[in-house]
Structure formats: C-alpha cells, structure tokens
JSON list of C-alpha atoms in Angstrom, two decimals:
[
{"chain": "A", "resi": 281, "resn": "MET", "atom": "CA", "xyz": [49.27, -13.68, -35.26]},
{"chain": "A", "resi": 282, "resn": "ALA", "atom": "CA", "xyz": [47.85, -17.12, -35.39]},
{"chain": "A", "resi": 283, "resn": "ARG", "atom": "CA", "xyz": [49.77, -18.14, -32.34]},
{"chain": "A", "resi": 284, "resn": "ARG", "atom": "CA", "xyz": [48.26, -15.17, -30.39]},
{"chain": "A", "resi": 285, "resn": "GLU", "atom": "CA", "xyz": [44.70, -16.14, -31.50]},
{"chain": "A", "resi": 286, "resn": "ALA", "atom": "CA", "xyz": [45.31, -19.72, -30.38]},
{"chain": "A", "resi": 287, "resn": "ALA", "atom": "CA", "xyz": [46.62, -18.41, -27.08]},
{"chain": "A", "resi": 288, "resn": "LEU", "atom": "CA", "xyz": [43.31, -16.37, -26.61]},
{"chain": "A", "resi": 289, "resn": "SER", "atom": "CA", "xyz": [41.28, -19.26, -27.46]},
{"chain": "A", "resi": 290, "resn": "VAL", "atom": "CA", "xyz": [43.01, -21.47, -24.82]},
{"chain": "A", "resi": 291, "resn": "ARG", "atom": "CA", "xyz": [42.77, -18.71, -22.38]},
{"chain": "A", "resi": 292, "resn": "SER", "atom": "CA", "xyz": [39.22, -18.10, -22.88]},
{"chain": "A", "resi": 293, "resn": "ALA", "atom": "CA", "xyz": [38.48, -21.96, -22.76]},
{"chain": "A", "resi": 294, "resn": "ALA", "atom": "CA", "xyz": [40.37, -22.16, -19.50]},
{"chain": "A", "resi": 295, "resn": "TYR", "atom": "CA", "xyz": [38.29, -19.44, -17.91]},
{"chain": "A", "resi": 296, "resn": "ASN", "atom": "CA", "xyz": [34.90, -20.63, -19.14]},
{"chain": "A", "resi": 297, "resn": "PRO", "atom": "CA", "xyz": [33.17, -22.37, -16.29]},
{"chain": "A", "resi": 298, "resn": "CYS", "atom": "CA", "xyz": [30.40, -23.83, -18.41]},
{"chain": "A", "resi": 299, "resn": "ARG", "atom": "CA", "xyz": [32.89, -25.66, -20.41]},
{"chain": "A", "resi": 300, "resn": "SER", "atom": "CA", "xyz": [34.90, -27.08, -17.53]},
{"chain": "A", "resi": 301, "resn": "ALA", "atom": "CA", "xyz": [31.64, -28.10, -15.74]},
{"chain": "A", "resi": 302, "resn": "ARG", "atom": "CA", "xyz": [30.53, -29.76, -18.84]},
{"chain": "A", "resi": 303, "resn": "ALA", "atom": "CA", "xyz": [33.77, -31.54, -19.29]},
{"chain": "A", "resi": 304, "resn": "LEU", "atom": "CA", "xyz": [33.73, -32.84, -15.75]},
{"chain": "A", "resi": 305, "resn": "ALA", "atom": "CA", "xyz": [30.02, -34.14, -16.29]},
{"chain": "A", "resi": 306, "resn": "LEU", "atom": "CA", "xyz": [30.32, -35.67, -19.74]},
{"chain": "A", "resi": 307, "resn": "GLY", "atom": "CA", "xyz": [33.89, -36.70, -19.42]},
{"chain": "A", "resi": 308, "resn": "PRO", "atom": "CA", "xyz": [35.45, -37.99, -22.94]},
{"chain": "A", "resi": 309, "resn": "PHE", "atom": "CA", "xyz": [32.16, -37.29, -24.68]},
{"chain": "A", "resi": 310, "resn": "ALA", "atom": "CA", "xyz": [32.31, -33.41, -24.17]},
{"chain": "A", "resi": 311, "resn": "ALA", "atom": "CA", "xyz": [34.63, -32.78, -26.96]},
{"chain": "A", "resi": 312, "resn": "HIS", "atom": "CA", "xyz": [32.19, -34.24, -29.65]},
{"chain": "A", "resi": 313, "resn": "LEU", "atom": "CA", "xyz": [29.11, -32.28, -28.42]},
{"chain": "A", "resi": 314, "resn": "PRO", "atom": "CA", "xyz": [28.19, -28.83, -29.67]},
{"chain": "A", "resi": 315, "resn": "HIS", "atom": "CA", "xyz": [29.19, -26.14, -27.19]},
{"chain": "A", "resi": 316, "resn": "PHE", "atom": "CA", "xyz": [26.63, -23.46, -26.12]},
{"chain": "A", "resi": 317, "resn": "THR", "atom": "CA", "xyz": [27.59, -20.18, -24.69]},
{"chain": "A", "resi": 318, "resn": "VAL", "atom": "CA", "xyz": [25.81, -18.88, -21.75]},
{"chain": "A", "resi": 319, "resn": "VAL", "atom": "CA", "xyz": [24.88, -15.15, -21.94]},
{"chain": "A", "resi": 320, "resn": "SER", "atom": "CA", "xyz": [25.00, -13.01, -18.88]},
{"chain": "A", "resi": 321, "resn": "MET", "atom": "CA", "xyz": [21.67, -11.47, -17.74]},
{"chain": "A", "resi": 322, "resn": "SER", "atom": "CA", "xyz": [23.15, -8.90, -15.42]},
{"chain": "A", "resi": 323, "resn": "ASN", "atom": "CA", "xyz": [21.90, -5.90, -17.38]},
{"chain": "A", "resi": 324, "resn": "VAL", "atom": "CA", "xyz": [18.49, -7.40, -18.06]},
{"chain": "A", "resi": 325, "resn": "SER", "atom": "CA", "xyz": [15.90, -6.99, -15.63]},
{"chain": "A", "resi": 326, "resn": "THR", "atom": "CA", "xyz": [13.70, -9.96, -14.90]},
{"chain": "A", "resi": 327, "resn": "ALA", "atom": "CA", "xyz": [11.73, -8.43, -12.17]},
{"chain": "A", "resi": 328, "resn": "PRO", "atom": "CA", "xyz": [8.08, -7.97, -13.26]},
{"chain": "A", "resi": 329, "resn": "THR", "atom": "CA", "xyz": [7.27, -4.30, -14.11]},
{"chain": "A", "resi": 330, "resn": "GLN", "atom": "CA", "xyz": [5.38, -2.38, -11.31]},
{"chain": "A", "resi": 331, "resn": "ALA", "atom": "CA", "xyz": [1.82, -1.60, -12.08]},
{"chain": "A", "resi": 332, "resn": "PHE", "atom": "CA", "xyz": [0.75, 2.08, -12.33]},
{"chain": "A", "resi": 333, "resn": "LYS", "atom": "CA", "xyz": [-0.85, 3.34, -9.06]},
{"chain": "A", "resi": 334, "resn": "SER", "atom": "CA", "xyz": [-3.41, 5.97, -9.73]},
{"chain": "A", "resi": 335, "resn": "LYS", "atom": "CA", "xyz": [-3.64, 8.93, -7.31]},
{"chain": "A", "resi": 336, "resn": "THR", "atom": "CA", "xyz": [-7.35, 9.41, -8.09]},
{"chain": "A", "resi": 337, "resn": "LEU", "atom": "CA", "xyz": [-8.19, 5.78, -7.48]},
{"chain": "A", "resi": 338, "resn": "THR", "atom": "CA", "xyz": [-6.29, 5.80, -4.09]},
{"chain": "A", "resi": 339, "resn": "ALA", "atom": "CA", "xyz": [-7.88, 8.98, -2.99]},
{"chain": "A", "resi": 340, "resn": "ALA", "atom": "CA", "xyz": [-11.52, 7.43, -3.92]},
{"chain": "A", "resi": 341, "resn": "LEU", "atom": "CA", "xyz": [-10.64, 4.12, -2.18]},
{"chain": "A", "resi": 342, "resn": "ALA", "atom": "CA", "xyz": [-9.49, 6.10, 1.09]},
{"chain": "A", "resi": 343, "resn": "PHE", "atom": "CA", "xyz": [-12.77, 8.22, 0.95]},
{"chain": "A", "resi": 344, "resn": "LEU", "atom": "CA", "xyz": [-15.12, 5.32, 0.39]},
{"chain": "A", "resi": 345, "resn": "PHE", "atom": "CA", "xyz": [-13.35, 2.37, 2.08]},
{"chain": "A", "resi": 346, "resn": "GLY", "atom": "CA", "xyz": [-10.68, 4.04, 4.17]},
{"chain": "A", "resi": 347, "resn": "TRP", "atom": "CA", "xyz": [-12.15, 2.24, 7.22]},
{"chain": "A", "resi": 348, "resn": "ALA", "atom": "CA", "xyz": [-11.45, -1.18, 5.55]},
{"chain": "A", "resi": 349, "resn": "GLY", "atom": "CA", "xyz": [-7.94, -0.15, 4.49]},
{"chain": "A", "resi": 350, "resn": "LEU", "atom": "CA", "xyz": [-8.59, -0.78, 0.79]},
{"chain": "A", "resi": 351, "resn": "HIS", "atom": "CA", "xyz": [-6.40, 2.20, -0.19]},
{"chain": "A", "resi": 352, "resn": "ARG", "atom": "CA", "xyz": [-3.52, 0.64, 1.52]},
{"chain": "A", "resi": 353, "resn": "PHE", "atom": "CA", "xyz": [-3.94, -2.83, 0.09]},
{"chain": "A", "resi": 354, "resn": "TYR", "atom": "CA", "xyz": [-4.20, -1.15, -3.41]},
{"chain": "A", "resi": 355, "resn": "LEU", "atom": "CA", "xyz": [-0.79, 0.61, -2.83]},
{"chain": "A", "resi": 356, "resn": "ARG", "atom": "CA", "xyz": [1.10, -1.93, -0.84]},
{"chain": "A", "resi": 357, "resn": "GLY", "atom": "CA", "xyz": [-0.74, -5.28, -1.44]},
{"chain": "A", "resi": 358, "resn": "ALA", "atom": "CA", "xyz": [-2.52, -7.69, 0.96]},
{"chain": "A", "resi": 359, "resn": "GLY", "atom": "CA", "xyz": [0.41, -7.91, 3.26]},
{"chain": "A", "resi": 360, "resn": "ASP", "atom": "CA", "xyz": [0.20, -4.23, 4.41]},
{"chain": "A", "resi": 361, "resn": "ARG", "atom": "CA", "xyz": [0.02, -4.20, 8.30]},
{"chain": "A", "resi": 362, "resn": "TYR", "atom": "CA", "xyz": [-1.68, -0.82, 8.41]},
{"chain": "A", "resi": 363, "resn": "GLY", "atom": "CA", "xyz": [-4.26, -1.98, 6.15]},
{"chain": "A", "resi": 364, "resn": "TRP", "atom": "CA", "xyz": [-5.06, -4.88, 8.37]},
{"chain": "A", "resi": 365, "resn": "LEU", "atom": "CA", "xyz": [-5.08, -2.45, 11.37]},
{"chain": "A", "resi": 366, "resn": "HIS", "atom": "CA", "xyz": [-7.89, -0.55, 9.59]},
{"chain": "A", "resi": 367, "resn": "VAL", "atom": "CA", "xyz": [-9.86, -3.80, 9.17]},
{"chain": "A", "resi": 368, "resn": "ILE", "atom": "CA", "xyz": [-9.28, -4.81, 12.90]},
{"chain": "A", "resi": 369, "resn": "GLY", "atom": "CA", "xyz": [-10.11, -1.29, 14.12]},
{"chain": "A", "resi": 370, "resn": "SER", "atom": "CA", "xyz": [-13.29, -1.12, 12.12]},
{"chain": "A", "resi": 371, "resn": "ALA", "atom": "CA", "xyz": [-14.44, -4.45, 13.34]},
{"chain": "A", "resi": 372, "resn": "LEU", "atom": "CA", "xyz": [-13.71, -3.47, 16.99]},
{"chain": "A", "resi": 373, "resn": "GLY", "atom": "CA", "xyz": [-15.75, -0.33, 16.42]},
{"chain": "A", "resi": 374, "resn": "VAL", "atom": "CA", "xyz": [-18.84, -2.18, 15.25]},
{"chain": "A", "resi": 375, "resn": "VAL", "atom": "CA", "xyz": [-18.44, -4.36, 18.40]},
{"chain": "A", "resi": 376, "resn": "GLY", "atom": "CA", "xyz": [-18.11, -1.26, 20.31]},
{"chain": "A", "resi": 377, "resn": "ALA", "atom": "CA", "xyz": [-21.20, 0.29, 18.88]},
{"chain": "A", "resi": 378, "resn": "TRP", "atom": "CA", "xyz": [-23.21, -2.88, 19.52]},
{"chain": "A", "resi": 379, "resn": "LEU", "atom": "CA", "xyz": [-22.10, -2.92, 23.27]},
{"chain": "A", "resi": 380, "resn": "MET", "atom": "CA", "xyz": [-23.12, 0.93, 23.54]},
{"chain": "A", "resi": 381, "resn": "TRP", "atom": "CA", "xyz": [-26.46, 0.02, 21.99]},
{"chain": "A", "resi": 382, "resn": "THR", "atom": "CA", "xyz": [-27.17, -2.79, 24.16]},
{"chain": "A", "resi": 383, "resn": "SER", "atom": "CA", "xyz": [-26.08, -1.02, 27.32]},
{"chain": "A", "resi": 384, "resn": "GLU", "atom": "CA", "xyz": [-27.48, 2.28, 26.61]},
{"chain": "A", "resi": 385, "resn": "ARG", "atom": "CA", "xyz": [-24.20, 3.97, 26.45]},
{"chain": "A", "resi": 386, "resn": "THR", "atom": "CA", "xyz": [-22.98, 2.82, 29.92]},
{"chain": "A", "resi": 387, "resn": "SER", "atom": "CA", "xyz": [-20.34, 0.12, 28.71]},
{"chain": "A", "resi": 388, "resn": "LEU", "atom": "CA", "xyz": [-16.81, 1.42, 29.15]},
{"chain": "A", "resi": 389, "resn": "ALA", "atom": "CA", "xyz": [-15.58, -1.39, 26.72]},
{"chain": "A", "resi": 390, "resn": "GLY", "atom": "CA", "xyz": [-18.16, -0.25, 24.09]},
{"chain": "A", "resi": 391, "resn": "TRP", "atom": "CA", "xyz": [-16.85, 3.43, 24.38]},
{"chain": "A", "resi": 392, "resn": "ILE", "atom": "CA", "xyz": [-13.11, 2.34, 23.96]},
{"chain": "A", "resi": 393, "resn": "LEU", "atom": "CA", "xyz": [-13.84, -0.02, 21.02]},
{"chain": "A", "resi": 394, "resn": "SER", "atom": "CA", "xyz": [-16.09, 2.89, 19.47]},
{"chain": "A", "resi": 395, "resn": "VAL", "atom": "CA", "xyz": [-13.35, 5.25, 19.74]},
{"chain": "A", "resi": 396, "resn": "ILE", "atom": "CA", "xyz": [-10.85, 2.64, 18.07]},
{"chain": "A", "resi": 397, "resn": "GLY", "atom": "CA", "xyz": [-13.50, 2.27, 15.12]},
{"chain": "A", "resi": 398, "resn": "CYS", "atom": "CA", "xyz": [-13.88, 5.97, 14.76]},
{"chain": "A", "resi": 399, "resn": "VAL", "atom": "CA", "xyz": [-10.05, 6.48, 14.56]},
{"chain": "A", "resi": 400, "resn": "SER", "atom": "CA", "xyz": [-9.95, 4.05, 11.70]},
{"chain": "A", "resi": 401, "resn": "VAL", "atom": "CA", "xyz": [-12.87, 5.71, 9.84]},
{"chain": "A", "resi": 402, "resn": "LEU", "atom": "CA", "xyz": [-11.22, 9.18, 10.34]},
{"chain": "A", "resi": 403, "resn": "ALA", "atom": "CA", "xyz": [-7.81, 7.81, 9.33]},
{"chain": "A", "resi": 404, "resn": "GLY", "atom": "CA", "xyz": [-9.40, 6.93, 6.03]},
{"chain": "A", "resi": 405, "resn": "PHE", "atom": "CA", "xyz": [-10.76, 10.35, 5.43]},
{"chain": "A", "resi": 406, "resn": "LEU", "atom": "CA", "xyz": [-7.46, 12.00, 6.48]},
{"chain": "A", "resi": 407, "resn": "ALA", "atom": "CA", "xyz": [-5.52, 9.67, 3.93]},
{"chain": "A", "resi": 408, "resn": "ALA", "atom": "CA", "xyz": [-7.85, 10.68, 1.06]},
{"chain": "A", "resi": 409, "resn": "ILE", "atom": "CA", "xyz": [-6.98, 14.41, 1.92]},
{"chain": "A", "resi": 410, "resn": "VAL", "atom": "CA", "xyz": [-3.34, 13.53, 2.20]},
{"chain": "A", "resi": 411, "resn": "TYR", "atom": "CA", "xyz": [-3.13, 11.47, -0.96]},
{"chain": "A", "resi": 412, "resn": "GLY", "atom": "CA", "xyz": [-5.29, 13.99, -2.90]},
{"chain": "A", "resi": 413, "resn": "LEU", "atom": "CA", "xyz": [-3.26, 17.01, -2.13]},
{"chain": "A", "resi": 414, "resn": "ARG", "atom": "CA", "xyz": [0.20, 15.29, -2.87]},
{"chain": "A", "resi": 415, "resn": "PRO", "atom": "CA", "xyz": [1.59, 16.88, -5.87]},
{"chain": "A", "resi": 416, "resn": "ASP", "atom": "CA", "xyz": [1.67, 14.49, -8.92]},
{"chain": "A", "resi": 417, "resn": "GLU", "atom": "CA", "xyz": [5.40, 14.57, -9.20]},
{"chain": "A", "resi": 418, "resn": "ARG", "atom": "CA", "xyz": [5.90, 13.39, -5.58]},
{"chain": "A", "resi": 419, "resn": "TRP", "atom": "CA", "xyz": [3.16, 10.73, -6.01]},
{"chain": "A", "resi": 420, "resn": "ASP", "atom": "CA", "xyz": [4.88, 9.37, -9.12]},
{"chain": "A", "resi": 421, "resn": "ALA", "atom": "CA", "xyz": [8.33, 9.46, -7.55]},
{"chain": "A", "resi": 422, "resn": "LYS", "atom": "CA", "xyz": [6.96, 7.38, -4.50]},
{"chain": "A", "resi": 423, "resn": "PHE", "atom": "CA", "xyz": [4.39, 5.03, -6.11]},
{"chain": "A", "resi": 424, "resn": "ASN", "atom": "CA", "xyz": [5.20, 4.98, -9.86]},
{"chain": "A", "resi": 425, "resn": "PRO", "atom": "CA", "xyz": [9.10, 5.13, -10.05]},
{"chain": "A", "resi": 426, "resn": "ASP", "atom": "CA", "xyz": [9.59, 2.31, -12.65]},
{"chain": "A", "resi": 427, "resn": "THR", "atom": "CA", "xyz": [6.54, 3.22, -14.87]},
{"chain": "A", "resi": 428, "resn": "THR", "atom": "CA", "xyz": [6.64, 5.55, -17.98]},
{"chain": "A", "resi": 429, "resn": "ARG", "atom": "CA", "xyz": [2.99, 6.56, -17.45]},
{"chain": "A", "resi": 430, "resn": "ARG", "atom": "CA", "xyz": [2.70, 9.69, -15.18]},
{"chain": "A", "resi": 431, "resn": "SER", "atom": "CA", "xyz": [-0.34, 10.85, -13.01]},
{"chain": "A", "resi": 432, "resn": "GLN", "atom": "CA", "xyz": [-2.45, 13.67, -14.16]},
{"chain": "A", "resi": 433, "resn": "SER", "atom": "CA", "xyz": [-4.87, 14.79, -11.40]},
{"chain": "A", "resi": 434, "resn": "GLY", "atom": "CA", "xyz": [-7.96, 16.62, -12.30]},
{"chain": "A", "resi": 435, "resn": "TRP", "atom": "CA", "xyz": [-11.12, 17.92, -10.62]},
{"chain": "A", "resi": 436, "resn": "THR", "atom": "CA", "xyz": [-12.05, 14.44, -9.69]},
{"chain": "A", "resi": 437, "resn": "VAL", "atom": "CA", "xyz": [-9.21, 14.31, -6.92]},
{"chain": "A", "resi": 438, "resn": "VAL", "atom": "CA", "xyz": [-10.17, 17.78, -5.83]},
{"chain": "A", "resi": 439, "resn": "LEU", "atom": "CA", "xyz": [-13.66, 16.79, -5.22]},
{"chain": "A", "resi": 440, "resn": "ILE", "atom": "CA", "xyz": [-12.67, 13.84, -3.37]},
{"chain": "A", "resi": 441, "resn": "VAL", "atom": "CA", "xyz": [-10.55, 16.02, -1.11]},
{"chain": "A", "resi": 442, "resn": "ILE", "atom": "CA", "xyz": [-13.37, 18.45, -0.48]},
{"chain": "A", "resi": 443, "resn": "PHE", "atom": "CA", "xyz": [-15.92, 15.66, 0.39]},
{"chain": "A", "resi": 444, "resn": "SER", "atom": "CA", "xyz": [-13.34, 13.95, 2.57]},
{"chain": "A", "resi": 445, "resn": "LEU", "atom": "CA", "xyz": [-12.73, 17.26, 4.46]},
{"chain": "A", "resi": 446, "resn": "PHE", "atom": "CA", "xyz": [-16.48, 17.92, 4.86]},
{"chain": "A", "resi": 447, "resn": "ILE", "atom": "CA", "xyz": [-17.65, 14.41, 5.75]},
{"chain": "A", "resi": 448, "resn": "GLY", "atom": "CA", "xyz": [-14.70, 13.65, 7.93]},
{"chain": "A", "resi": 449, "resn": "THR", "atom": "CA", "xyz": [-15.11, 16.92, 9.85]},
{"chain": "A", "resi": 450, "resn": "GLY", "atom": "CA", "xyz": [-18.87, 16.29, 10.21]},
{"chain": "A", "resi": 451, "resn": "TYR", "atom": "CA", "xyz": [-18.15, 12.74, 11.48]},
{"chain": "A", "resi": 452, "resn": "LEU", "atom": "CA", "xyz": [-15.61, 14.10, 13.94]},
{"chain": "A", "resi": 453, "resn": "MET", "atom": "CA", "xyz": [-17.91, 16.79, 15.12]},
{"chain": "A", "resi": 454, "resn": "SER", "atom": "CA", "xyz": [-20.75, 14.50, 15.46]},
{"chain": "A", "resi": 455, "resn": "GLY", "atom": "CA", "xyz": [-18.74, 12.01, 17.46]},
{"chain": "A", "resi": 456, "resn": "LEU", "atom": "CA", "xyz": [-17.67, 14.81, 19.95]},
{"chain": "A", "resi": 457, "resn": "ALA", "atom": "CA", "xyz": [-21.18, 16.13, 20.26]},
{"chain": "A", "resi": 458, "resn": "PHE", "atom": "CA", "xyz": [-22.52, 12.63, 20.96]},
{"chain": "A", "resi": 459, "resn": "THR", "atom": "CA", "xyz": [-19.86, 12.05, 23.51]},
{"chain": "A", "resi": 460, "resn": "PHE", "atom": "CA", "xyz": [-20.31, 15.31, 25.31]},
{"chain": "A", "resi": 461, "resn": "GLN", "atom": "CA", "xyz": [-24.11, 14.90, 25.41]},
{"chain": "A", "resi": 462, "resn": "THR", "atom": "CA", "xyz": [-23.78, 11.41, 26.92]},
{"chain": "A", "resi": 463, "resn": "TYR", "atom": "CA", "xyz": [-21.36, 12.78, 29.44]},
{"chain": "A", "resi": 464, "resn": "PHE", "atom": "CA", "xyz": [-23.47, 15.75, 30.44]},
{"chain": "A", "resi": 465, "resn": "GLU", "atom": "CA", "xyz": [-26.58, 13.68, 30.60]},
{"chain": "A", "resi": 466, "resn": "SER", "atom": "CA", "xyz": [-24.83, 11.23, 32.96]},
{"chain": "A", "resi": 467, "resn": "GLN", "atom": "CA", "xyz": [-23.82, 14.03, 35.23]},
{"chain": "A", "resi": 468, "resn": "ALA", "atom": "CA", "xyz": [-27.27, 15.49, 35.31]},
{"chain": "A", "resi": 469, "resn": "GLY", "atom": "CA", "xyz": [-28.76, 12.05, 35.94]},
{"chain": "A", "resi": 470, "resn": "GLY", "atom": "CA", "xyz": [-26.23, 11.31, 38.77]},
{"chain": "A", "resi": 471, "resn": "ASN", "atom": "CA", "xyz": [-26.87, 14.56, 40.57]},
{"chain": "A", "resi": 472, "resn": "GLY", "atom": "CA", "xyz": [-30.64, 13.77, 41.05]},
{"chain": "A", "resi": 473, "resn": "GLY", "atom": "CA", "xyz": [-31.89, 16.50, 38.54]}
]
C-alpha cells in the first residue's frame, strides 16, 4: 500500500508543470522552499457580470432621444455603429434644415439632408414601439441572459408606445404634408399661376 502511494506521489510530481518549472527556475534551492499548488479556475467565471438592461428605460430613451441613438448606446455601449449613424443622421438633418431655411426650400442638398435627419428621428420612434411591444421573456433572453433580475413591464411602457405611435405618425404626416405643399407650390409658381 505504501509502495502504491509513493508511486502516485511520484507520478503526480512528474505531471505537475508548476513543480518542474519551479525546479528549473530555482535549481537546487527548489527542494527547500514550500510548494504551492495552483488551483484551476476553469469553472469560475472571471468575466464581469452583465448589468440589467431595463426595457422601460430603453423605450423611453428611444422615444425621447432616439434621434441621438441613446437607446442603442444604453443597450450596446458607445461602440455601437448604428447609434453613431443616428447621431450623424441627425446632424445632417440639422444642416439640411438650415440649408432649406436659408434657400427658401429650393436647395436640393437641403432636401436630401433633411430626409436623412427625418429618417433618424422616425427610426427612434419606431425603435421605441418595437422595444416596448417585445414580450418581457424575449427581452430578458436577448438583453439580460446572465442576470437573475427579470423585466416587469407596466403601464409606463404602454404609454411610451402609445405616445411614440402618435407623435411619430404625426411627425411623418407633417413631413409628407410639408413636402407635398412645397412641391405643388413650386409647380404652380413655375406655370405662371
């Protein structure tokens, strides 16, 4: 029995990479120093835990600041490309609105840039509707898979969706009415009437 334990201890010493590296590094002094065992951390997660992502806050950010992409930055961080597209699109829309104002709605570049800005704003409203209508289970499966806290949407999300629908639709209809009015005024003015 003692012979078998001695064979196991010799075998485990031979397979211990820390002991052989230590012996190489310290040479003859290795036998006189205490031996520390390295514990494997393969089952222990060293990654930081993911923060809880609120569906209500995401829908509110998309409703209020969707044009700036804040809902995307909240969910995916500052490196989100689509969030930056919202920022760029909104900035181009502001430049387009300025060009249209200064040219009395005759600047083609102003029209193009304004449409890009409007798409960014409307995408924010649409994101608020889509995020707000997503079931809590699907939301948690996508954005909160590693957290124990679960989403519990209430009337706040419903109100955000309703306001996003009304205001987004009103914004779209106003933009279309403004565009058609400008077009028909330019046609009537060009025909001498």
